[in-house]
XYZ file of C-alpha atoms in Angstrom:
430
model
C 14.869 -12.159 12.963
C 12.887 -14.712 10.477
C 11.377 -17.710 12.442
C 12.734 -20.863 12.067
C 10.292 -23.938 12.715
C 10.169 -27.623 12.503
C 7.284 -28.176 10.146
C 5.262 -30.824 11.602
C 1.733 -30.812 9.670
C -0.126 -29.862 12.425
C 2.157 -26.821 12.752
C 2.032 -26.010 8.537
C -1.854 -26.704 8.862
C -1.966 -23.568 11.445
C 0.933 -21.440 9.524
C -1.181 -21.626 6.559
C -4.278 -20.922 8.048
C -2.266 -17.523 9.747
C -1.347 -16.393 6.131
C -4.914 -16.696 5.198
C -6.224 -14.697 8.134
C -3.896 -11.657 7.083
C -6.135 -11.129 4.614
C -9.371 -10.095 5.856
C -12.552 -8.992 4.020
C -12.363 -4.710 3.505
C -12.887 -2.771 6.304
C -17.167 -2.131 6.543
C -15.450 1.949 6.335
C -13.054 1.503 2.873
C -16.738 -0.440 1.246
C -18.864 2.394 1.575
C -16.634 5.186 1.159
C -16.273 3.379 -1.994
C -19.689 2.791 -2.847
C -20.524 6.490 -2.270
C -17.254 7.559 -4.777
C -19.184 4.929 -7.425
C -22.409 6.464 -7.259
C -21.006 10.061 -7.637
C -18.878 9.372 -10.760
C -22.150 7.472 -12.137
C -23.913 10.278 -11.693
C -22.069 13.601 -12.572
C -18.661 11.911 -14.352
C -16.130 14.131 -15.031
C -16.882 16.725 -12.582
C -16.758 14.221 -9.768
C -13.803 12.384 -10.861
C -11.717 16.007 -10.567
C -13.301 16.340 -7.790
C -11.832 13.139 -6.216
C -8.438 14.072 -8.310
C -7.884 16.851 -6.419
C -9.196 15.668 -2.914
C -7.585 12.640 -2.945
C -4.471 13.641 -5.356
C -4.023 17.636 -4.864
C -4.430 18.155 -8.629
C -6.767 18.608 -11.307
C -5.891 17.843 -14.372
C -7.058 20.545 -17.289
C -7.561 17.436 -19.471
C -8.099 14.796 -17.942
C -6.809 12.852 -21.046
C -2.634 12.750 -22.192
C -2.264 13.473 -25.987
C -0.095 11.243 -28.137
C 1.810 14.269 -28.483
C 2.819 15.189 -25.135
C 3.370 11.294 -24.325
C 6.129 11.697 -26.755
C 7.416 14.655 -25.207
C 7.490 12.939 -21.859
C 8.938 10.001 -23.007
C 12.117 11.366 -24.599
C 13.549 12.345 -21.249
C 13.401 7.922 -20.870
C 16.543 6.098 -20.202
C 17.188 4.680 -23.695
C 18.669 1.619 -21.813
C 16.202 1.286 -19.672
C 13.878 1.561 -23.071
C 15.558 -1.208 -24.987
C 15.365 -3.186 -21.795
C 11.674 -2.937 -21.504
C 11.457 -3.502 -25.911
C 13.325 -6.452 -25.291
C 11.217 -7.903 -22.362
C 8.013 -6.957 -24.177
C 9.903 -9.275 -27.271
C 9.952 -12.202 -24.721
C 6.240 -11.249 -23.300
C 4.749 -10.980 -26.687
C 6.677 -14.601 -27.912
C 4.906 -16.580 -24.874
C 1.814 -14.945 -25.149
C 1.214 -15.363 -29.029
C 1.360 -19.406 -28.300
C -2.008 -18.432 -25.767
C -3.963 -17.418 -28.601
C -7.297 -19.222 -29.670
C -8.871 -19.868 -33.309
C -12.601 -19.451 -34.476
C -13.488 -22.903 -35.952
C -16.055 -24.711 -37.438
C -17.010 -28.176 -37.193
C -18.364 -30.245 -39.567
C -21.394 -33.152 -38.861
C -23.237 -35.829 -40.886
C -26.312 -34.531 -42.352
C -25.497 -31.176 -43.074
C -24.701 -30.060 -39.457
C -22.647 -27.352 -38.723
C -21.006 -26.209 -35.370
C -18.338 -23.553 -34.096
C -17.233 -21.448 -32.306
C -16.328 -17.673 -32.656
C -13.188 -16.074 -30.759
C -12.994 -12.163 -30.227
C -11.618 -9.594 -28.635
C -13.392 -7.484 -26.119
C -14.498 -4.470 -27.715
C -12.364 -2.053 -25.169
C -10.597 -2.854 -21.662
C -9.572 -0.316 -19.369
C -6.021 -1.160 -17.477
C -5.342 0.151 -14.057
C -1.179 1.238 -13.304
C -0.404 2.794 -10.023
C 1.982 5.750 -9.973
C 3.872 7.463 -7.481
C 5.902 5.400 -4.829
C 4.120 2.084 -6.218
C 4.608 2.811 -10.266
C 6.074 -0.487 -12.111
C 6.321 -0.005 -16.104
C 6.129 -3.489 -16.083
C 2.950 -3.973 -14.899
C 2.036 -2.318 -18.211
C 3.875 -4.509 -20.415
C 2.399 -7.708 -18.776
C -1.388 -6.253 -18.966
C -1.250 -4.529 -21.748
C 0.352 -7.425 -24.578
C -1.825 -9.872 -24.052
C -4.795 -7.637 -24.560
C -3.358 -6.930 -27.666
C -2.704 -10.198 -28.364
C -6.305 -11.243 -28.233
C -7.200 -8.622 -30.468
C -8.891 -5.864 -28.340
C -10.827 -3.011 -29.936
C -9.128 -0.558 -27.841
C -7.099 -0.275 -24.791
C -7.663 2.302 -22.444
C -4.904 3.353 -19.893
C -5.458 5.145 -16.390
C -3.129 5.937 -13.946
C -2.383 8.657 -11.511
C -0.254 11.803 -11.138
C 2.917 11.717 -9.155
C 3.437 14.011 -5.987
C 4.374 16.419 -8.228
C 1.425 16.361 -10.457
C 2.253 14.565 -13.334
C 2.635 11.084 -15.336
C 5.019 8.939 -14.623
C 7.371 8.972 -17.743
C 8.905 5.602 -17.868
C 4.688 4.149 -17.488
C 4.217 6.086 -20.863
C 7.150 4.669 -21.838
C 6.141 1.199 -21.311
C 2.062 2.150 -22.765
C 3.828 3.558 -26.119
C 6.179 0.287 -25.746
C 2.585 -2.195 -24.679
C 0.247 -0.603 -27.445
C -2.192 1.416 -25.381
C -4.517 3.776 -27.382
C -5.284 6.597 -25.031
C -4.417 7.348 -21.431
C -5.647 9.014 -18.832
C -4.270 11.277 -15.505
C -6.466 9.858 -12.607
C -6.593 7.584 -10.219
C -8.244 5.421 -7.345
C -11.665 4.477 -7.157
C -12.882 7.211 -8.925
C -10.845 6.017 -12.059
C -11.843 2.362 -12.104
C -15.837 4.179 -11.700
C -15.260 6.130 -14.541
C -13.240 3.017 -16.790
C -17.016 1.050 -15.712
C -19.737 3.951 -16.087
C -17.783 6.216 -19.159
C -17.649 9.385 -18.525
C -17.524 12.789 -20.801
C -14.290 12.291 -21.122
C -13.278 8.413 -20.161
C -14.804 5.825 -22.330
C -17.003 3.031 -20.878
C -14.828 0.161 -21.304
C -15.987 -3.731 -20.901
C -13.049 -5.321 -18.607
C -10.735 -3.238 -16.094
C -7.556 -5.195 -15.078
C -4.621 -4.113 -12.996
C -3.230 -3.451 -9.661
C -4.323 -0.920 -7.209
C -4.977 -0.066 -3.500
C -7.162 -1.186 -1.150
C -9.610 1.302 -2.518
C -9.085 0.307 -6.085
C -9.355 -3.602 -5.218
C -12.601 -2.502 -3.753
C -13.826 -0.477 -6.463
C -13.231 -3.605 -9.091
C -15.170 -5.991 -5.955
C -18.303 -3.562 -5.844
C -18.114 -3.118 -10.338
C -17.521 -6.724 -10.919
C -20.980 -7.764 -12.494
C -20.605 -4.201 -14.086
C -17.892 -4.851 -15.928
C -15.671 -8.251 -15.645
C -12.485 -7.943 -13.764
C -9.037 -9.972 -13.958
C -8.650 -10.729 -9.709
C -8.650 -9.233 -6.588
C -5.317 -9.833 -5.923
C -3.803 -9.800 -1.897
C 0.081 -9.597 -0.926
C 2.346 -10.653 -2.805
C 3.308 -14.250 -1.867
C 7.085 -16.357 -2.232
C 7.335 -19.924 -1.008
C 10.588 -21.299 -1.401
C 11.566 -25.675 -1.775
C 14.915 -25.931 -1.336
C 17.465 -28.805 -0.823
C 20.932 -29.043 -0.019
C 22.151 -28.184 -2.958
C 20.688 -24.528 -2.340
C 22.760 -21.162 -2.059
C 21.836 -19.471 0.810
C 22.956 -16.309 -0.670
C 20.639 -16.985 -3.511
C 17.530 -17.875 -1.255
C 18.055 -14.989 0.645
C 17.897 -12.494 -1.646
C 14.534 -14.069 -3.928
C 12.461 -14.544 -0.306
C 13.369 -10.710 0.252
C 12.310 -10.175 -3.292
C 9.132 -10.469 -2.301
C 8.934 -8.861 0.544
C 9.942 -5.963 -0.454
C 6.781 -5.055 -2.098
C 4.602 -4.651 0.522
C 4.592 -4.577 4.695
C 1.806 -7.865 4.458
C 3.498 -9.301 1.664
C 4.921 -13.494 3.044
C 8.107 -14.885 2.202
C 9.094 -18.542 3.133
C 11.475 -21.069 2.661
C 10.864 -24.686 3.469
C 13.458 -27.305 3.208
C 14.492 -31.151 5.216
C 18.345 -29.107 5.428
C 18.502 -27.099 8.914
C 22.027 -25.959 8.536
C 20.371 -23.973 4.671
C 17.723 -23.004 7.150
C 19.941 -21.594 9.700
C 22.539 -20.081 7.231
C 19.698 -18.728 4.899
C 18.412 -16.894 8.289
C 21.935 -15.416 8.941
C 22.482 -14.497 5.199
C 18.795 -12.447 5.057
C 20.070 -10.858 7.852
C 23.271 -9.455 6.048
C 21.740 -8.691 3.135
C 19.044 -6.630 4.391
C 21.085 -3.562 5.721
C 22.241 -3.171 1.921
C 18.682 -2.417 0.629
C 16.523 0.587 0.212
C 13.044 -1.117 1.606
C 14.821 -3.109 4.172
C 12.301 -1.472 7.131
C 9.097 -3.236 4.637
C 10.939 -6.094 4.441
C 11.846 -6.211 7.952
C 8.096 -5.866 8.866
C 7.139 -8.188 6.356
C 9.833 -10.978 6.985
C 8.893 -10.584 11.393
C 5.541 -10.819 10.931
C 4.740 -13.277 8.128
C 7.840 -14.659 6.926
C 9.050 -18.094 8.113
C 11.573 -20.904 7.566
C 10.504 -24.580 7.814
C 12.256 -27.675 8.634
C 10.668 -29.937 7.008
C 11.359 -34.334 7.255
C 11.350 -34.333 3.499
C 11.138 -32.613 -0.428
C 7.654 -34.479 -0.393
C 6.147 -32.770 2.623
C 7.367 -29.615 1.418
C 5.388 -30.645 -1.935
C 2.717 -31.435 -0.103
C 2.884 -27.701 1.552
C 3.180 -25.909 -1.264
C 0.101 -27.491 -2.488
C -1.832 -26.660 0.696
C -0.371 -22.806 0.663
C -1.249 -22.881 -3.497
C 1.681 -19.484 -3.268
C 1.616 -16.752 -6.258
C 5.600 -17.562 -6.688
C 6.361 -20.887 -5.943
C 10.269 -21.862 -6.335
C 12.175 -25.095 -6.252
C 15.779 -24.719 -5.882
C 16.724 -28.454 -6.090
C 19.239 -30.554 -7.357
C 16.939 -31.968 -9.621
C 13.772 -29.285 -10.067
C 11.992 -30.837 -13.121
C 11.224 -33.987 -11.309
C 8.809 -31.708 -9.872
C 7.129 -29.870 -12.250
C 4.842 -32.533 -12.519
C 3.949 -32.964 -8.575
C 2.893 -29.095 -7.906
C -0.507 -28.272 -8.738
C -1.554 -25.393 -7.028
C 0.814 -22.050 -7.814
C 0.491 -19.400 -9.804
C 3.852 -19.500 -11.366
C 6.867 -22.122 -10.862
C 10.226 -21.038 -11.245
C 12.521 -24.403 -11.135
C 16.187 -24.628 -10.254
C 19.074 -21.959 -8.877
C 18.751 -19.405 -12.274
C 15.329 -18.570 -12.633
C 14.969 -16.584 -9.805
C 11.381 -14.820 -8.831
C 11.999 -11.288 -10.626
C 13.164 -13.373 -14.325
C 9.563 -13.833 -13.785
C 8.613 -10.333 -12.794
C 10.522 -8.846 -15.535
C 11.829 -10.931 -18.522
C 11.224 -14.061 -19.601
C 7.476 -13.965 -20.662
C 5.425 -15.556 -18.739
C 2.701 -13.325 -16.771
C 3.472 -11.315 -13.555
C -0.510 -11.123 -12.510
C -0.993 -14.128 -10.480
C -3.530 -15.085 -8.108
C -2.632 -15.021 -4.554
C -3.875 -15.968 -1.317
C -4.805 -19.560 -1.533
C -6.481 -18.767 -5.018
C -3.980 -20.768 -7.531
C -6.180 -23.292 -6.378
C -8.826 -21.894 -9.099
C -7.361 -19.520 -10.885
C -4.613 -18.562 -13.319
C -2.060 -16.548 -14.263
C -3.280 -13.728 -16.816
C -3.840 -14.913 -19.934
C -4.692 -13.907 -23.536
C -7.691 -15.096 -22.414
C -8.958 -13.022 -20.416
C -9.232 -10.503 -23.164
C -11.619 -12.757 -25.496
C -15.074 -14.270 -25.792
C -16.494 -16.843 -27.548
C -19.789 -17.110 -29.060
C -20.734 -20.795 -30.200
C -22.785 -21.203 -33.490
C -25.374 -24.137 -34.452
C -26.916 -25.057 -37.936
C -29.035 -27.846 -38.565
C -30.640 -28.982 -42.020
C -34.279 -30.156 -41.818
C -33.194 -33.580 -42.054
C -30.608 -33.420 -39.009
C -33.901 -31.382 -37.076
C -36.206 -33.927 -37.831
C -33.801 -36.938 -36.280
C -33.608 -35.376 -32.793
C -36.814 -34.298 -32.840
C -38.267 -36.971 -30.602
C -35.155 -36.978 -28.222
C -35.615 -32.912 -27.647
C -39.230 -33.211 -27.190
C -38.893 -35.866 -24.422
C -35.879 -33.865 -22.572
C -38.842 -30.486 -23.185
C -41.341 -32.786 -21.695
C -39.761 -34.167 -18.942
C -38.571 -30.808 -17.652
C -42.504 -29.496 -17.896
C -40.986 -26.377 -20.384
C -43.344 -27.387 -23.424
C -43.002 -24.545 -25.200
C -39.541 -26.149 -25.914
C -41.140 -29.169 -26.883
C -43.883 -27.268 -28.930
C -40.972 -25.181 -30.948
C -39.424 -28.696 -32.351
C -42.909 -30.149 -33.097
C -44.223 -27.570 -35.176
C -41.028 -27.620 -37.293
C -41.401 -31.644 -37.282
C -45.156 -31.669 -37.639
C -45.500 -29.002 -40.313
C -44.514 -29.730 -43.580
């Protein structure tokens, strides 16, 4: 049964530290093994990718790429109601992310000076999408739609085959809806390496985004610098702040919605209402028996779940800001009064009718969120993650001469005489 504890500051600090400790550095053997795969793919291209597909997936594709005609054939078998739901979700995601788009600008200054910034989408982006038991079509929408809005030149998706050696039809359907340009049926560290280095079949990309297992996450970590990445995601997290107006049935359901992701996931309720705490614990036990992933939920709840009874909602807010959770629900009578006080969270869900799965699938904000306390300095995936910016400067001769002495003085103070000379020759040469 989920633990219930009095939440004085000392307990909260120890509990937060225990959650951080569960996310340790990758085992050295994993890192060494992934590094070997990366080198092999870099040096041997498609041949290495095929060898690892056979080794890890038990299947070697005739062609690494899935043609658009094949995608059309496979997705024709999808549930029409599912497709309609995904289309509506995609509309919401597009509408939310469209407001994030930045524009290039030119700023005219005095003396004919022009300065500005050019904003453009990355040339090519790779999207990793897990397959098999962890096949999440919603992740395709969340990773691809912001890239399309950013006007990325080409979006390349990789996804491993399922147990039958075939692609997941719902993932392919999501790829069509989101606007993926090319799809390759490969997974694991070898797929990330193929995207980073390029092979005879797989084009080289500028950035790789998307979730994956420890081998995929380690590959992304090791390849950062060769390519850009979105983030290194840890286990899923939810923190719920609740007062006496909250319903234990809702709270229990929301906590378990995250616990079912992963045995390492953390699900925490903090409330000043001890009766609500105990009712929620009982409700978790009742509802859990009806759920298909109850074994995973049980292990997550037992090891990394908690209900903390605090003195006040002010303490609860302080705890939330210290924990910096991936998902934060505020199930209180007046939830909007807390939004300005909650500084560290990936995504905040306000009120009893904005449960976390609403954000996972449908509302519009991105569900790719910082984990493991990194919401203190990271943000959700957005259009900004798929653009690059260049500044530009135009000065007239008069404008440069007006600034010349200041520039030379700074350069000479830094003992960079060539910098100073670059300005001086323009000042002193007619």
